XYZ file of C-alpha atoms in Angstrom:
772
model
C -7.028 9.081 18.966
C -3.590 7.986 18.057
C -4.669 4.417 17.105
C -7.409 2.323 18.571
C -5.632 1.584 21.954
C -4.345 5.007 22.927
C -3.861 5.142 26.794
C -3.067 1.418 26.867
C 0.199 1.569 28.963
C 3.028 -1.458 28.064
C 6.259 -2.146 30.133
C 8.159 -4.086 28.035
C 11.158 -5.730 29.336
C 11.656 -8.157 26.517
C 15.204 -8.425 24.405
C 15.621 -10.256 20.836
C 13.314 -10.107 18.037
C 9.226 -11.400 19.724
C 8.931 -9.304 22.329
C 10.106 -5.975 21.024
C 7.771 -6.532 17.526
C 5.075 -7.440 19.821
C 5.415 -4.201 21.698
C 6.347 -2.306 18.509
C 2.957 -3.093 16.848
C 1.068 -1.747 20.385
C 2.981 1.047 20.185
C 2.039 1.620 16.388
C -1.582 1.527 17.291
C -1.206 3.598 20.313
C 0.099 2.115 23.006
C 2.453 4.050 25.091
C 5.362 1.377 25.694
C 8.317 1.957 28.077
C 11.210 -0.515 26.890
C 13.394 -1.524 29.790
C 16.851 -2.086 28.262
C 20.140 -3.232 29.905
C 22.954 -1.083 30.189
C 24.436 -0.392 26.938
C 21.275 -1.347 25.363
C 19.513 -4.175 24.130
C 22.328 -6.510 22.141
C 19.851 -7.071 19.563
C 20.407 -3.395 18.493
C 23.800 -4.275 17.453
C 23.100 -7.551 15.835
C 20.391 -6.111 13.439
C 20.094 -2.437 13.760
C 17.942 -2.663 10.419
C 15.232 -4.657 12.399
C 15.797 -2.655 15.622
C 14.884 0.601 14.004
C 11.486 -0.802 12.909
C 10.321 -2.836 15.919
C 11.064 0.085 18.514
C 9.819 3.031 17.069
C 7.493 5.353 19.036
C 9.015 3.598 22.457
C 10.726 5.275 25.365
C 14.034 3.428 26.278
C 14.927 3.380 30.026
C 18.081 1.250 30.965
C 17.767 -0.434 34.198
C 20.458 -3.180 35.636
C 17.492 -6.057 36.949
C 20.970 -7.838 38.303
C 20.771 -4.855 40.714
C 18.076 -4.348 43.515
C 17.590 -0.993 42.800
C 17.246 -1.466 38.998
C 14.379 -4.402 39.955
C 12.531 -1.836 42.402
C 12.224 0.566 39.643
C 11.086 -1.491 37.060
C 8.306 -2.843 39.732
C 7.554 0.718 40.560
C 6.484 1.067 36.721
C 4.676 -2.443 36.603
C 2.642 -1.283 39.488
C 0.916 1.271 36.841
C 1.119 -0.732 33.784
C -1.307 -2.525 32.060
C 0.425 -4.855 30.357
C 4.410 -6.268 31.201
C 6.176 -8.397 28.656
C 9.083 -10.189 29.321
C 10.920 -12.977 27.215
C 13.546 -14.286 29.511
C 14.207 -17.983 29.969
C 11.765 -19.938 32.255
C 12.391 -19.326 35.628
C 14.327 -16.106 34.991
C 11.722 -13.806 35.961
C 11.254 -15.634 39.440
C 14.843 -15.041 40.134
C 15.061 -11.821 39.588
C 12.029 -10.900 42.045
C 9.934 -10.041 38.538
C 7.689 -12.894 38.196
C 4.060 -13.075 37.983
C 3.053 -14.005 41.155
C 5.126 -10.880 42.419
C 3.713 -8.559 39.983
C 0.577 -9.979 40.261
C 0.351 -9.170 43.957
C 1.462 -5.677 43.887
C -0.793 -4.856 40.435
C -3.842 -7.184 40.554
C -4.808 -6.007 37.342
C -1.785 -6.568 35.618
C -1.911 -8.419 32.344
C 1.663 -10.262 32.107
C 2.930 -11.465 28.981
C 6.028 -14.217 28.808
C 7.298 -15.206 25.361
C 9.607 -18.206 26.029
C 11.211 -20.376 22.803
C 9.685 -23.873 23.603
C 6.911 -22.598 26.235
C 6.778 -22.166 29.933
C 7.144 -26.051 30.355
C 7.850 -29.385 28.946
C 10.548 -31.317 27.208
C 12.406 -28.168 25.324
C 11.301 -25.506 27.420
C 15.069 -24.900 28.540
C 16.069 -24.682 24.884
C 17.283 -21.232 23.805
C 14.798 -18.805 22.128
C 16.175 -19.052 18.689
C 14.621 -18.293 15.335
C 16.583 -21.424 13.506
C 16.245 -24.012 16.303
C 12.455 -23.300 16.661
C 12.434 -24.221 12.852
C 14.568 -26.987 12.978
C 12.825 -28.557 16.099
C 9.044 -27.692 14.700
C 9.412 -29.006 11.264
C 9.629 -26.011 9.116
C 12.883 -26.411 7.670
C 11.544 -30.167 6.232
C 8.851 -28.378 5.166
C 10.029 -25.432 3.422
C 10.751 -25.851 -0.511
C 14.349 -25.797 -1.804
C 16.656 -25.875 -4.764
C 18.338 -28.783 -3.202
C 17.244 -31.894 -0.796
C 16.149 -30.525 2.151
C 16.143 -29.283 5.165
C 16.480 -25.953 3.938
C 17.102 -22.543 6.482
C 14.121 -20.385 6.510
C 14.500 -16.828 4.850
C 12.517 -14.802 7.291
C 11.533 -14.755 11.032
C 8.281 -16.107 10.832
C 8.465 -17.995 14.029
C 9.272 -14.411 16.285
C 6.377 -12.742 14.216
C 3.849 -15.461 14.695
C 4.629 -15.595 18.479
C 4.412 -11.442 18.460
C 1.127 -11.708 17.322
C -0.009 -14.884 19.209
C 1.315 -12.578 22.156
C -0.665 -9.467 21.387
C -3.934 -11.628 20.809
C -3.494 -13.281 24.118
C -2.877 -9.775 25.592
C -5.520 -7.901 24.096
C -8.269 -10.587 24.926
C -6.901 -10.560 28.688
C -7.240 -6.809 28.850
C -11.056 -7.210 27.213
C -11.778 -9.724 30.446
C -9.897 -7.355 32.765
C -12.164 -4.623 31.552
C -15.284 -6.339 33.021
C -13.802 -8.557 35.854
C -10.782 -6.073 37.104
C -8.402 -9.143 37.040
C -5.064 -9.552 35.463
C -3.883 -12.676 34.054
C -0.571 -14.569 33.017
C -0.762 -14.992 29.039
C 1.712 -17.518 27.841
C 3.036 -18.489 24.105
C 6.635 -18.844 22.628
C 8.364 -18.964 19.034
C 7.589 -22.651 18.695
C 3.649 -21.518 19.066
C 4.359 -18.738 16.508
C 5.725 -21.064 13.825
C 3.058 -23.507 14.485
C 0.450 -20.487 13.786
C 2.334 -20.246 10.550
C 2.493 -23.919 9.661
C -1.161 -24.835 10.994
C -2.953 -23.874 7.104
C -1.119 -27.172 5.540
C -0.292 -29.068 8.884
C -2.264 -31.880 10.762
C -3.063 -35.432 9.453
C -6.307 -37.969 9.721
C -5.911 -41.686 10.318
C -7.706 -41.540 6.232
C -5.020 -39.408 5.302
C -2.037 -40.887 6.576
C -3.176 -44.259 4.855
C -3.601 -42.856 1.583
C -0.225 -41.354 1.816
C 1.200 -44.493 2.704
C -0.805 -46.394 0.026
C 0.325 -44.162 -2.582
C 3.987 -44.277 -1.597
C 3.837 -47.573 -1.876
C 2.340 -48.093 -5.392
C 3.514 -47.307 -9.009
C 0.156 -45.081 -9.387
C 1.579 -41.721 -10.910
C 0.711 -38.502 -8.843
C -2.710 -37.195 -10.067
C -1.681 -33.219 -11.401
C -4.670 -30.879 -10.916
C -6.145 -28.439 -13.184
C -3.999 -25.313 -11.573
C -1.831 -22.985 -13.331
C 0.467 -21.904 -9.926
C 3.859 -20.970 -9.344
C 6.375 -18.543 -10.461
C 7.550 -18.520 -13.978
C 10.632 -17.141 -15.653
C 10.049 -14.618 -18.465
C 12.303 -13.629 -22.012
C 13.828 -10.288 -19.524
C 15.295 -12.660 -17.084
C 12.309 -11.658 -14.627
C 9.747 -13.779 -12.973
C 5.836 -13.382 -12.361
C 3.435 -16.044 -10.168
C 0.062 -16.851 -10.825
C -2.821 -18.752 -9.645
C -5.814 -19.870 -10.834
C -8.012 -20.839 -7.569
C -10.590 -18.496 -8.697
C -13.949 -19.953 -10.049
C -13.413 -20.141 -13.503
C -9.930 -18.664 -13.486
C -8.187 -21.472 -14.893
C -10.276 -21.672 -17.951
C -9.971 -18.299 -18.856
C -5.899 -18.306 -18.379
C -6.019 -21.437 -20.592
C -7.847 -19.619 -23.545
C -5.734 -16.397 -22.779
C -2.680 -18.547 -23.471
C -4.486 -20.383 -26.455
C -4.212 -23.953 -24.937
C -8.229 -24.354 -24.242
C -8.287 -26.599 -27.099
C -6.119 -29.031 -25.795
C -7.451 -28.220 -22.022
C -11.105 -27.017 -22.396
C -12.348 -25.330 -19.362
C -14.765 -27.196 -16.810
C -18.414 -26.900 -17.013
C -18.544 -25.429 -13.190
C -15.361 -23.433 -13.020
C -14.890 -25.159 -9.983
C -11.292 -26.716 -10.579
C -9.227 -26.987 -7.489
C -8.840 -30.568 -6.968
C -9.933 -32.007 -10.977
C -7.130 -34.158 -12.128
C -5.681 -33.442 -15.739
C -5.743 -36.129 -17.677
C -1.915 -38.075 -18.934
C -1.885 -35.960 -21.961
C -2.795 -32.377 -20.497
C 0.001 -32.851 -17.594
C 2.752 -32.130 -20.229
C 0.849 -29.037 -21.479
C 1.060 -27.621 -17.634
C 4.193 -28.867 -16.981
C 6.468 -27.753 -20.065
C 4.548 -26.277 -22.986
C 3.280 -23.691 -20.578
C 6.754 -22.549 -18.979
C 8.564 -22.688 -22.428
C 5.914 -20.278 -23.777
C 6.492 -17.960 -20.885
C 10.302 -17.701 -21.936
C 9.444 -16.014 -25.106
C 7.936 -12.628 -23.888
C 8.835 -10.488 -21.220
C 7.293 -10.612 -17.682
C 4.930 -7.414 -18.122
C 3.449 -8.662 -21.113
C 2.327 -11.877 -19.439
C 1.136 -9.987 -16.442
C -1.067 -7.743 -18.214
C -2.218 -10.745 -20.500
C -3.379 -12.923 -17.303
C -4.473 -9.665 -15.426
C -6.989 -8.754 -18.556
C -8.400 -12.422 -18.403
C -9.279 -11.678 -14.508
C -6.520 -14.182 -13.710
C -4.322 -13.533 -9.971
C -0.985 -12.896 -11.082
C 1.928 -10.808 -10.213
C 5.183 -9.673 -10.658
C 7.989 -10.980 -8.476
C 9.596 -7.976 -6.864
C 12.560 -7.883 -4.678
C 12.275 -6.541 -0.880
C 11.119 -3.035 -1.001
C 10.000 -2.745 -4.771
C 6.661 -2.858 -3.826
C 6.995 0.308 -1.649
C 6.532 2.495 -4.691
C 3.517 -0.026 -6.354
C 0.175 2.270 -6.599
C -1.674 0.143 -4.048
C 0.869 0.269 -1.301
C 1.314 3.898 -1.621
C -2.580 4.526 -1.637
C -2.690 2.373 1.518
C 0.040 4.423 3.306
C 2.066 1.137 4.028
C 5.337 2.886 4.235
C 6.751 5.456 6.789
C 9.800 7.279 6.543
C 11.607 8.253 10.182
C 15.080 9.659 10.758
C 16.791 6.815 12.781
C 19.305 7.449 15.058
C 21.474 4.808 13.936
C 20.640 4.305 10.113
C 19.969 7.653 9.363
C 16.765 8.399 7.036
C 14.923 5.478 5.715
C 11.771 4.096 4.907
C 9.809 1.202 6.560
C 6.894 -0.913 6.644
C 4.210 0.917 8.567
C 1.266 -0.311 10.698
C -0.412 -3.005 8.573
C -3.931 -2.658 9.848
C -6.288 0.538 8.902
C -8.555 1.715 11.361
C -11.157 4.325 9.749
C -12.223 5.740 13.131
C -8.584 5.453 15.318
C -5.814 5.368 12.404
C -2.301 4.501 13.677
C 0.274 6.940 13.824
C 3.985 6.306 14.047
C 5.118 8.674 16.661
C 8.807 8.826 16.022
C 12.060 6.782 15.368
C 13.069 3.867 17.891
C 14.727 5.985 20.820
C 18.928 5.659 21.525
C 19.311 3.259 24.611
C 18.230 4.813 27.872
C 17.172 7.826 25.573
C 14.109 8.402 28.628
C 15.657 7.015 31.787
C 15.818 10.024 33.614
C 11.968 11.492 32.719
C 10.501 8.072 33.101
C 12.275 7.264 36.689
C 11.256 10.821 37.829
C 7.636 10.404 36.969
C 7.087 6.930 36.703
C 6.576 7.631 33.236
C 3.959 10.175 33.904
C 1.594 6.746 34.415
C -0.953 7.670 36.993
C -1.487 5.781 39.905
C -4.659 3.455 39.235
C -7.341 3.612 41.334
C -8.370 -0.111 41.988
C -11.078 -1.125 44.330
C -10.375 -2.529 47.791
C -9.561 -6.354 47.947
C -8.309 -8.824 44.956
C -10.808 -8.613 42.162
C -12.090 -12.384 41.556
C -11.387 -13.536 38.419
C -14.328 -14.650 35.600
C -12.580 -17.956 34.600
C -14.950 -18.006 31.729
C -13.109 -18.419 27.997
C -11.380 -14.574 27.663
C -13.718 -14.178 24.609
C -17.036 -15.830 25.876
C -20.015 -13.679 24.825
C -17.738 -12.129 21.879
C -19.996 -12.761 18.396
C -18.596 -12.896 14.970
C -20.114 -13.403 11.773
C -17.944 -14.895 9.182
C -18.909 -14.378 5.697
C -15.288 -14.823 4.327
C -13.887 -17.718 1.892
C -10.737 -19.610 1.537
C -8.350 -19.561 4.396
C -6.609 -15.621 5.054
C -10.065 -14.233 6.337
C -11.497 -17.243 8.101
C -8.433 -17.983 10.024
C -8.915 -14.644 12.072
C -11.983 -15.728 13.480
C -10.857 -18.981 14.177
C -7.971 -17.828 16.312
C -10.337 -15.801 18.536
C -12.805 -18.898 18.460
C -9.944 -20.447 20.262
C -10.554 -18.314 22.894
C -13.899 -18.754 23.509
C -15.597 -16.098 20.562
C -18.674 -17.343 19.374
C -18.076 -17.450 15.318
C -21.171 -18.350 12.788
C -19.666 -19.343 9.261
C -21.897 -17.903 6.731
C -21.557 -20.245 3.742
C -23.137 -20.146 0.218
C -25.390 -22.824 -0.365
C -22.633 -24.821 -2.360
C -20.079 -24.372 0.554
C -17.200 -22.765 0.384
C -14.910 -23.606 -2.007
C -11.837 -24.311 -0.038
C -14.056 -27.668 1.305
C -12.120 -29.679 -1.489
C -8.865 -29.060 0.225
C -9.128 -30.865 3.672
C -6.407 -29.460 5.871
C -6.604 -25.644 5.498
C -10.155 -25.934 5.509
C -10.428 -27.753 8.767
C -7.371 -25.286 10.262
C -9.563 -21.992 9.265
C -13.119 -23.517 10.600
C -12.222 -25.122 13.709
C -14.625 -24.567 16.824
C -17.364 -22.572 14.805
C -21.104 -23.069 14.059
C -21.771 -23.197 9.990
C -24.818 -22.278 8.196
C -25.102 -22.939 4.255
C -27.622 -20.472 2.385
C -28.473 -18.512 -0.806
C -28.315 -14.889 0.616
C -29.475 -13.954 -3.251
C -33.151 -15.477 -2.412
C -35.260 -13.039 -0.971
C -36.723 -15.435 1.915
C -33.453 -15.215 3.534
C -33.185 -11.265 3.585
C -34.533 -12.361 7.769
C -31.598 -14.060 8.007
C -28.916 -11.766 6.898
C -30.256 -8.926 8.813
C -30.674 -11.367 12.038
C -27.364 -12.006 12.029
C -25.956 -8.687 11.544
C -27.997 -7.643 14.371
C -26.432 -10.254 16.894
C -22.819 -9.951 15.722
C -20.075 -7.985 17.668
C -18.104 -8.270 14.706
C -18.494 -8.690 11.358
C -15.267 -10.168 9.301
C -14.943 -11.092 5.351
C -11.995 -11.393 2.826
C -14.571 -11.229 -0.566
C -13.535 -8.941 -3.149
C -14.836 -5.319 -2.994
C -18.681 -5.290 -4.141
C -19.155 -8.835 -3.171
C -20.585 -8.231 0.375
C -22.660 -5.202 -1.279
C -24.508 -8.319 -3.522
C -25.056 -9.960 -0.322
C -26.446 -7.263 1.336
C -23.466 -7.394 3.994
C -21.589 -4.282 3.273
C -20.616 -2.233 6.034
C -23.077 0.775 5.200
C -25.677 -1.682 5.388
C -24.750 -3.647 8.287
C -23.871 -0.574 10.469
C -27.337 1.165 9.841
C -28.924 -2.456 11.374
C -26.153 -2.621 14.015
C -24.651 0.648 14.804
C -22.179 -1.002 17.376
C -20.930 -3.701 14.944
C -17.043 -3.880 14.174
C -16.463 -4.391 10.545
C -13.060 -6.095 9.404
C -12.424 -6.442 5.502
C -9.600 -8.504 4.850
C -9.337 -7.776 1.249
C -5.939 -9.307 -0.855
C -5.400 -5.751 -2.268
C -8.108 -3.422 -0.083
C -11.284 -2.178 -0.088
C -10.448 0.459 -2.010
C -7.755 1.924 -4.317
C -5.982 1.018 -7.577
C -5.674 -2.880 -7.438
C -8.681 -3.273 -5.031
C -10.402 -5.554 -7.412
C -7.395 -7.357 -8.464
C -7.649 -11.686 -7.297
C -5.025 -12.215 -4.526
C -4.314 -15.860 -3.587
C -1.821 -16.842 -1.220
C 1.542 -17.145 -1.948
C 1.020 -14.283 -4.249
C 1.532 -11.305 -1.977
C 4.890 -13.208 -0.975
C 6.065 -12.870 -4.370
C 4.986 -9.226 -4.868
C 6.690 -8.225 -1.906
C 10.062 -10.059 -2.210
C 9.237 -12.650 0.460
C 10.002 -15.378 -2.098
C 13.579 -14.066 -3.151
C 14.338 -13.866 0.385
C 13.049 -17.567 0.831
C 14.817 -18.751 -2.717
C 18.274 -17.360 -0.969
C 20.899 -15.196 -2.827
C 20.986 -14.767 -6.206
C 18.229 -18.055 -6.694
C 15.118 -18.304 -8.293
C 11.855 -16.942 -5.951
C 10.338 -19.972 -4.020
C 7.185 -19.862 -2.707
C 7.684 -19.575 1.506
C 5.653 -21.965 3.156
C 4.907 -19.951 5.798
C 2.604 -17.222 3.927
C 0.472 -14.046 3.876
C -2.763 -16.141 4.441
C -1.767 -17.297 8.141
C -0.006 -13.709 8.204
C -3.056 -12.100 7.337
C -5.431 -14.245 9.654
C -3.263 -13.367 12.941
C -3.171 -9.525 11.774
C -6.864 -9.483 11.670
C -7.231 -11.247 14.973
C -5.196 -8.457 16.592
C -7.025 -5.671 14.732
C -10.365 -7.121 15.634
C -9.431 -7.095 19.394
C -7.916 -3.763 19.244
C -11.111 -2.267 17.725
C -13.437 -4.505 20.451
C -11.150 -2.544 23.340
C -11.813 0.742 21.589
C -15.620 0.391 21.334
C -15.953 -1.136 24.936
C -14.320 1.782 26.508
C -15.844 4.825 24.055
C -18.832 3.193 22.646
C -17.466 3.999 19.068
C -17.419 1.129 16.570
C -15.374 1.296 13.022
C -14.249 -0.065 10.070
C -10.847 -1.703 9.852
C -8.814 -3.201 6.689
C -6.144 -5.351 6.958
C -4.836 -6.789 3.394
C -3.032 -9.713 2.325
C -0.238 -7.165 0.822
C 0.181 -5.366 3.892
C 0.413 -8.782 5.824
C 3.014 -10.041 3.403
C 4.927 -6.607 3.392
C 4.992 -7.290 7.326
C 6.994 -10.412 6.855
C 9.997 -8.375 5.457
C 9.340 -5.438 8.183
C 12.652 -5.800 9.384
C 14.053 -4.814 5.825
C 14.453 -0.609 5.737
C 15.395 1.246 2.797
C 17.769 3.963 2.273
C 16.664 7.542 0.092
C 19.630 6.425 -2.375
C 17.613 3.001 -2.700
C 20.172 0.978 -0.625
C 18.124 -1.853 0.712
C 19.370 -2.748 4.285
C 18.720 -6.255 5.706
C 17.987 -7.993 2.451
C 19.607 -10.832 0.861
C 21.220 -12.472 3.809
C 20.549 -16.050 3.262
C 22.808 -17.885 1.010
C 22.376 -19.385 -2.170
C 22.287 -22.943 -1.040
C 19.863 -21.760 1.761
C 21.909 -23.029 4.472
C 22.084 -20.010 6.839
C 22.671 -16.320 7.536
C 26.363 -16.966 8.353
C 28.985 -19.226 9.694
C 27.335 -19.231 13.302
C 23.515 -18.965 11.849
C 23.631 -22.179 9.596
C 23.252 -25.769 8.783
C 26.115 -28.057 8.556
C 25.853 -31.917 7.262
C 27.325 -34.606 9.441
C 28.708 -37.733 8.467
C 25.482 -39.516 8.711
C 23.774 -37.203 6.219
C 21.884 -35.042 8.716
C 21.951 -31.647 9.049
C 22.928 -29.708 12.277
C 21.915 -26.188 12.839
C 23.697 -24.061 14.915
C 23.345 -20.544 16.126
C 25.593 -18.296 18.148
C 25.575 -14.696 18.028
C 28.499 -13.082 20.148
C 32.148 -13.625 20.346
C 31.804 -15.651 23.219
C 29.606 -18.218 21.811
C 31.317 -18.389 18.422
C 34.771 -19.321 20.180
C 32.969 -21.766 22.368
C 31.275 -23.534 19.337
C 34.657 -23.661 17.526
C 36.540 -24.718 20.251
C 33.943 -27.810 21.058
C 34.261 -28.951 17.567
C 37.771 -28.731 17.582
C 37.726 -25.799 14.957
C 39.514 -22.235 14.347
C 37.892 -19.402 14.955
C 38.496 -16.936 11.994
C 37.217 -13.817 10.863
C 36.976 -14.521 7.266
C 33.077 -15.769 7.271
C 33.472 -18.145 4.033
C 37.053 -19.704 5.858
C 34.946 -20.123 9.173
C 32.167 -22.055 7.042
C 34.993 -24.346 5.587
C 36.602 -24.807 8.554
C 33.325 -25.650 10.788
C 31.795 -27.925 7.696
C 34.998 -29.740 7.796
C 34.500 -30.674 11.643
C 31.180 -31.399 11.384
C 31.682 -33.822 8.546
C 33.578 -35.974 10.664
C 31.102 -36.596 13.465
C 27.466 -37.652 13.460
C 24.429 -35.158 13.881
C 23.575 -36.306 17.477
C 27.469 -35.960 18.712
C 27.554 -32.740 16.949
C 24.465 -31.458 18.782
C 25.715 -32.765 22.425
C 28.686 -31.237 22.091
C 27.589 -28.024 20.926
C 24.788 -27.582 23.675
C 27.560 -28.968 26.276
C 29.377 -25.866 25.460
C 26.209 -23.698 25.518
C 25.510 -23.195 22.180
C 22.418 -23.520 20.501
C 22.350 -26.430 17.932
C 19.702 -29.122 16.626
C 19.219 -31.597 14.087
C 16.292 -30.785 11.950
C 16.095 -34.097 10.026
C 13.191 -36.090 11.075
C 11.041 -33.498 12.231
C 7.830 -32.961 10.232
C 4.276 -32.241 10.347
C 3.607 -36.292 11.227
C 6.266 -36.134 13.997
C 4.598 -32.776 15.812
C 0.809 -34.085 15.467
C 1.809 -37.346 16.989
C 4.170 -35.793 19.871
C 2.885 -36.278 23.208
C 4.594 -33.363 24.631
C 2.462 -31.058 22.208
C -0.772 -32.666 22.870
C -0.092 -32.545 26.634
C 0.883 -28.692 26.025
C -2.425 -28.165 24.365
C -0.975 -27.395 21.090
C -1.890 -30.381 19.234
C -5.608 -31.571 19.503
C -7.142 -35.341 18.380
C -10.342 -35.940 17.642
C -12.381 -38.719 15.924
C -14.415 -37.939 12.969
C -16.786 -40.423 11.314
C -15.078 -40.929 8.195
C -11.468 -39.915 8.628
C -10.904 -41.734 11.875
C -8.647 -39.766 14.271
C -8.377 -36.260 12.877
C -4.959 -34.535 14.645
C -4.391 -30.689 14.157
C -3.185 -27.739 15.816
C -4.895 -26.332 18.317
C -4.812 -23.168 21.089
C -1.567 -21.833 20.577
C -1.784 -19.241 23.707
C -2.489 -20.411 27.523
C -3.634 -17.768 30.064
C -4.094 -18.337 33.643
C -7.601 -17.983 35.560
C -9.341 -18.787 31.852
C -11.084 -22.065 31.187
C -9.828 -23.849 27.849
C -12.169 -23.754 25.171
C -12.218 -27.752 23.772
C -11.245 -28.306 20.263
C -14.067 -29.020 17.796
C -13.479 -29.858 14.342
C -14.549 -27.730 11.572
C -18.395 -28.449 11.010
C -19.878 -29.998 7.930
C -21.505 -28.240 5.316
C -25.059 -27.163 7.018
C -24.235 -28.513 10.258
C -25.849 -25.915 12.759
C -28.213 -24.384 9.721
C -31.315 -25.435 11.720
C -30.181 -23.970 14.817
C -29.060 -20.576 13.494
C -32.292 -20.304 11.712
C -34.348 -20.782 14.870
C -31.943 -18.266 16.761
C -32.361 -15.532 14.355
C -36.567 -16.326 14.137
C -37.586 -18.912 11.912
C -40.077 -21.317 12.665
C -39.221 -24.937 11.987
C -42.193 -24.903 8.845
C -40.159 -22.227 7.329
C -37.106 -23.767 7.674
C -38.684 -27.123 6.225
C -39.350 -24.718 3.217
C -36.168 -23.108 2.814
C -34.427 -26.295 2.391
C -37.085 -27.749 0.100
C -36.321 -25.192 -2.065
C -32.871 -25.851 -2.004
C -32.302 -22.388 -0.686
C -30.734 -23.670 2.782
C -28.777 -27.236 3.572
């Protein structure tokens, strides 16, 4: 088969980045995607041909004028035979065109209709343009991103669009899963704002306790505690950088010994160093002496030294340099296509590896309208579906109610995948070691990754827990983890053992580097793969040292894994075949720069667009400083928009980019930021003020709570907890109430009884410190 969703029929009426990216991923994994473009083609093709070459590969292109009734009629005829319809028009446009959900649902009751907007289908900002920089300005990413100057900072890669694409596919695939049982299509909504929140949610959220502690710290003169962790990017004698992360158990002590500092910073007794503070005398060693030491030798020597000490370390590479590295080559993560615009190029390929149904890129992006005549003559070759008489009755339970997931992962990237499916109703059991997931020591990412799950803590190395492991494997539809290769086998939960116990189980391994291959046993922590794949250089801006992106591969791999699990679930439902899936952090990080391609001569296309000040990509996609000191984000892509922006500000529209920046900067600098925004919006130009938009403002925004993006619940110790909730909204489907991350062992007794332990046996396990 050509991928796990071969045969899925998708009609794509989207434009821009997020929609085509979503359907492009579906095409990579086997869906038959017909892309409806306006006459002359999607303008995004001309704006970013390198990205269009990736996200539209393997599709068929049809040009239709949807302002003409005949064009609408042709599109409706295709929608009658489709499984999924995707649109990214501004709210209200679909209804105006006669292609809204109600119309298409009446014609094809089994159709899953997906809407991707900028800010959501309703609410205060619903009518704002779906522009990536405007979303980051208003969600708060620009103020959270580290910069080489005081922020806000322009975001160097399109993570809001990528997040929205993943969420759209997660919602669509979950809706197809439910439709396969009740026959009813549904309306799936998400947005770029939701996509940005998906990436920000790892570190975003707050509690009354944390807010009070931050206020106390800000008001006091107490120095900030520096923890036992060697993390970040470091300059070496050859001018190159490497990045390291000592989050693994014992890694900090091993690093200090390898570097010769263990006499002044001795290893801890347990190896659990995260969150443990250094003494005041030790802080200068970490901040000054060690970085100075790294400048005495070339990068590769330090990388080899730390690898030999079993410490997570990677060289910082430029975009596409990772294409030629051993693990990436082993995993087949790069494809070569002859694009009709760019010629022969190498691109990031499908990121998830399906053992039984591998993905296959079926060809380059089509030219505009390349398949119009053939598709219109045959209705895309899609047969008229056979449907029962009458309108199907929708089962309004959550889409994934009845799906059972065993999560034996740790930290964030793995567990966030199952959290996303718990948002849609899956029953997820988190199986932890007796001492718990080490991430429990870092409140915010742990709360984000584990919300809505049940938790059990047990020592699986004790023979008395054999029945527990076996029972949970037999119970699960999906087993998911991100442990290093071999750790699952030591627990008796590897794929081969699991499928012998449960032949229908889907098994997903979200390793750092891969379940096999030359780097499989290396450690991986975010944002190391961002450094390895070039994301950190793209984030830092042209000519600058690398910077860790606020949106990194941990949530990226979580989103990828959730989508992959649903694809495998659909395949199993339709064929009875379960399978093994691998989705890695390195693949997820490469996907973040999938819009960048490389020609055979080594020319990299689409990289290095963010300027050295981290202000923007060009004069009309940029931040400007206003008279009151606040920034204004301005976005105008076409000539008309640029003329309107310049005219609104009383500035000249000139051809030279540097001159244009100077002219616009001078015009903005004479006005208050909010006045600039009002003037530009009145002229139809996208603009926003990022200053003041933060984690705290988003978590406390009544609008986000009303829309269900943010939940507020009470905690017995922390007070009110405010954190990201569900980021996909679906019609005819009950919303899953938010639940906070479980306490350690909160559901241990319940789960032990579920798999057959008696109360007396449970007491024995607790008394022997085997379960808690």
